[in-house]
XYZ file of C-alpha atoms in Angstrom:
147
model
C 0.000 0.000 0.000
C 1.590 3.265 -1.152
C 0.285 6.634 0.033
C 0.714 10.137 -1.270
C 3.485 11.322 1.063
C 2.222 14.909 0.781
C -0.810 13.806 2.781
C 0.318 13.548 6.399
C -2.795 12.247 8.130
C -6.564 11.865 7.920
C -9.402 11.283 10.327
C -11.278 7.992 10.018
C -14.923 7.341 10.840
C -15.588 6.812 14.544
C -18.742 7.486 16.511
C -17.394 9.195 19.637
C -13.619 9.602 19.461
C -10.967 10.851 17.036
C -9.709 7.923 14.944
C -6.491 8.990 13.218
C -4.441 7.493 10.411
C -0.999 9.104 9.967
C 1.522 8.362 7.225
C 5.226 8.571 6.614
C 8.025 7.234 4.492
C 9.523 5.970 7.775
C 8.340 5.126 11.282
C 9.845 8.414 12.488
C 7.913 10.446 9.917
C 4.657 8.619 10.691
C 5.115 9.316 14.431
C 5.749 12.993 13.659
C 2.610 13.177 11.545
C 0.632 11.421 14.289
C 1.696 14.239 16.607
C 0.568 16.829 14.027
C -2.833 15.165 13.845
C -3.152 15.271 17.628
C -2.593 19.028 17.639
C -5.101 19.384 14.800
C -7.735 17.606 16.917
C -7.339 20.264 19.632
C -7.000 23.483 17.617
C -6.353 24.929 14.160
C -2.881 23.637 13.368
C -1.985 26.538 11.068
C -2.476 29.027 13.929
C 0.211 27.421 16.104
C 3.503 29.194 15.405
C 6.833 27.394 15.698
C 8.315 29.940 18.143
C 10.097 27.713 20.651
C 11.850 24.372 20.395
C 11.605 21.486 22.876
C 13.429 18.161 22.871
C 11.870 14.852 23.846
C 13.125 11.392 24.674
C 10.502 8.701 25.230
C 11.004 5.012 25.994
C 8.600 2.083 25.858
C 8.578 -1.691 25.639
C 7.356 -1.967 22.028
C 6.437 0.242 19.067
C 2.707 0.629 19.894
C 3.629 1.548 23.483
C 6.162 4.022 22.077
C 3.491 5.681 19.922
C 1.194 5.831 22.944
C 3.919 7.291 25.183
C 4.969 9.845 22.562
C 1.438 11.162 22.056
C 0.747 11.058 25.793
C 3.917 13.096 26.438
C 2.690 15.788 24.057
C -0.758 15.765 25.643
C 0.851 16.223 29.067
C 2.868 19.158 27.729
C -0.423 20.803 26.802
C -2.260 19.876 30.006
C 0.538 20.741 32.453
C 2.467 23.502 30.673
C -0.002 24.911 28.150
C 2.249 24.060 25.164
C 1.007 23.435 21.622
C 3.258 22.235 18.799
C 2.906 22.555 15.040
C 6.188 21.109 13.773
C 7.789 17.816 14.740
C 11.029 16.085 13.864
C 11.384 12.558 15.158
C 15.111 12.150 14.625
C 15.354 8.526 15.640
C 13.605 5.464 16.954
C 16.055 2.884 18.209
C 15.833 -0.532 19.761
C 17.162 -0.712 23.328
C 17.654 -3.546 25.797
C 14.262 -2.648 27.320
C 12.361 -1.981 24.099
C 12.470 1.234 22.078
C 13.571 4.839 22.485
C 12.349 7.864 20.505
C 14.287 11.122 20.113
C 12.380 14.127 18.819
C 12.156 17.877 18.651
C 8.957 19.898 18.526
C 8.366 23.547 17.755
C 5.393 25.503 18.985
C 4.180 28.094 21.423
C 2.148 28.607 24.564
C -1.588 28.078 24.246
C -3.517 31.318 23.857
C -7.328 30.923 23.804
C -7.614 34.153 21.774
C -5.292 32.800 19.075
C -5.902 29.035 19.263
C -9.610 28.241 18.981
C -10.594 25.072 20.813
C -11.943 22.247 18.701
C -12.217 19.357 21.165
C -10.288 18.359 24.250
C -8.326 15.124 24.233
C -8.890 13.126 27.421
C -6.317 10.472 26.601
C -4.529 8.407 24.005
C -5.799 4.820 23.792
C -4.470 1.470 22.620
C -7.889 0.588 21.180
C -7.542 -0.193 17.452
C -3.915 1.005 17.464
C -1.962 -0.320 14.490
C 1.458 0.209 12.962
C 1.525 -0.980 9.355
C 4.936 -1.144 7.693
C 5.279 -1.409 3.931
C 8.570 -1.298 2.008
C 8.238 2.432 1.246
C 5.689 3.684 3.759
C 4.459 3.389 7.317
C 0.901 3.984 8.482
C -0.080 4.363 12.129
C -3.663 4.277 13.351
C -4.823 5.251 16.801
C -7.789 6.588 18.729
C -7.823 9.692 20.872
C -10.476 9.693 23.583
C -12.214 13.073 23.329
């Protein structure tokens, strides 16, 4: 299955939550686009300026847990520090003795309700229907955000 790599993500049909499908030429790119989609669930992505840069390192036992932990880390940044991000660079996902480690940078700014209109609040990331599909030239990740 080959996807148009210009398309970063789309929202799938789901009755009560946000069901997201994100794409990339690599696992790193797909994880970055999954993060973009998460921001787009909360507010208008194009209104979030890339003013400040943050670095992230996330570890988990397997790739689905890594995707969960990565998105949860970004959600916590919003909930605890009021940070929104509009640009992501996942520079590496490596296997470790305990599972996997992700290294990433994100650019964004502090949440401003005047500038960043609320769409819906994300309660949590879920494992329900989470998938990581690897093809020779593309990776697709699917996940549900509880809203």
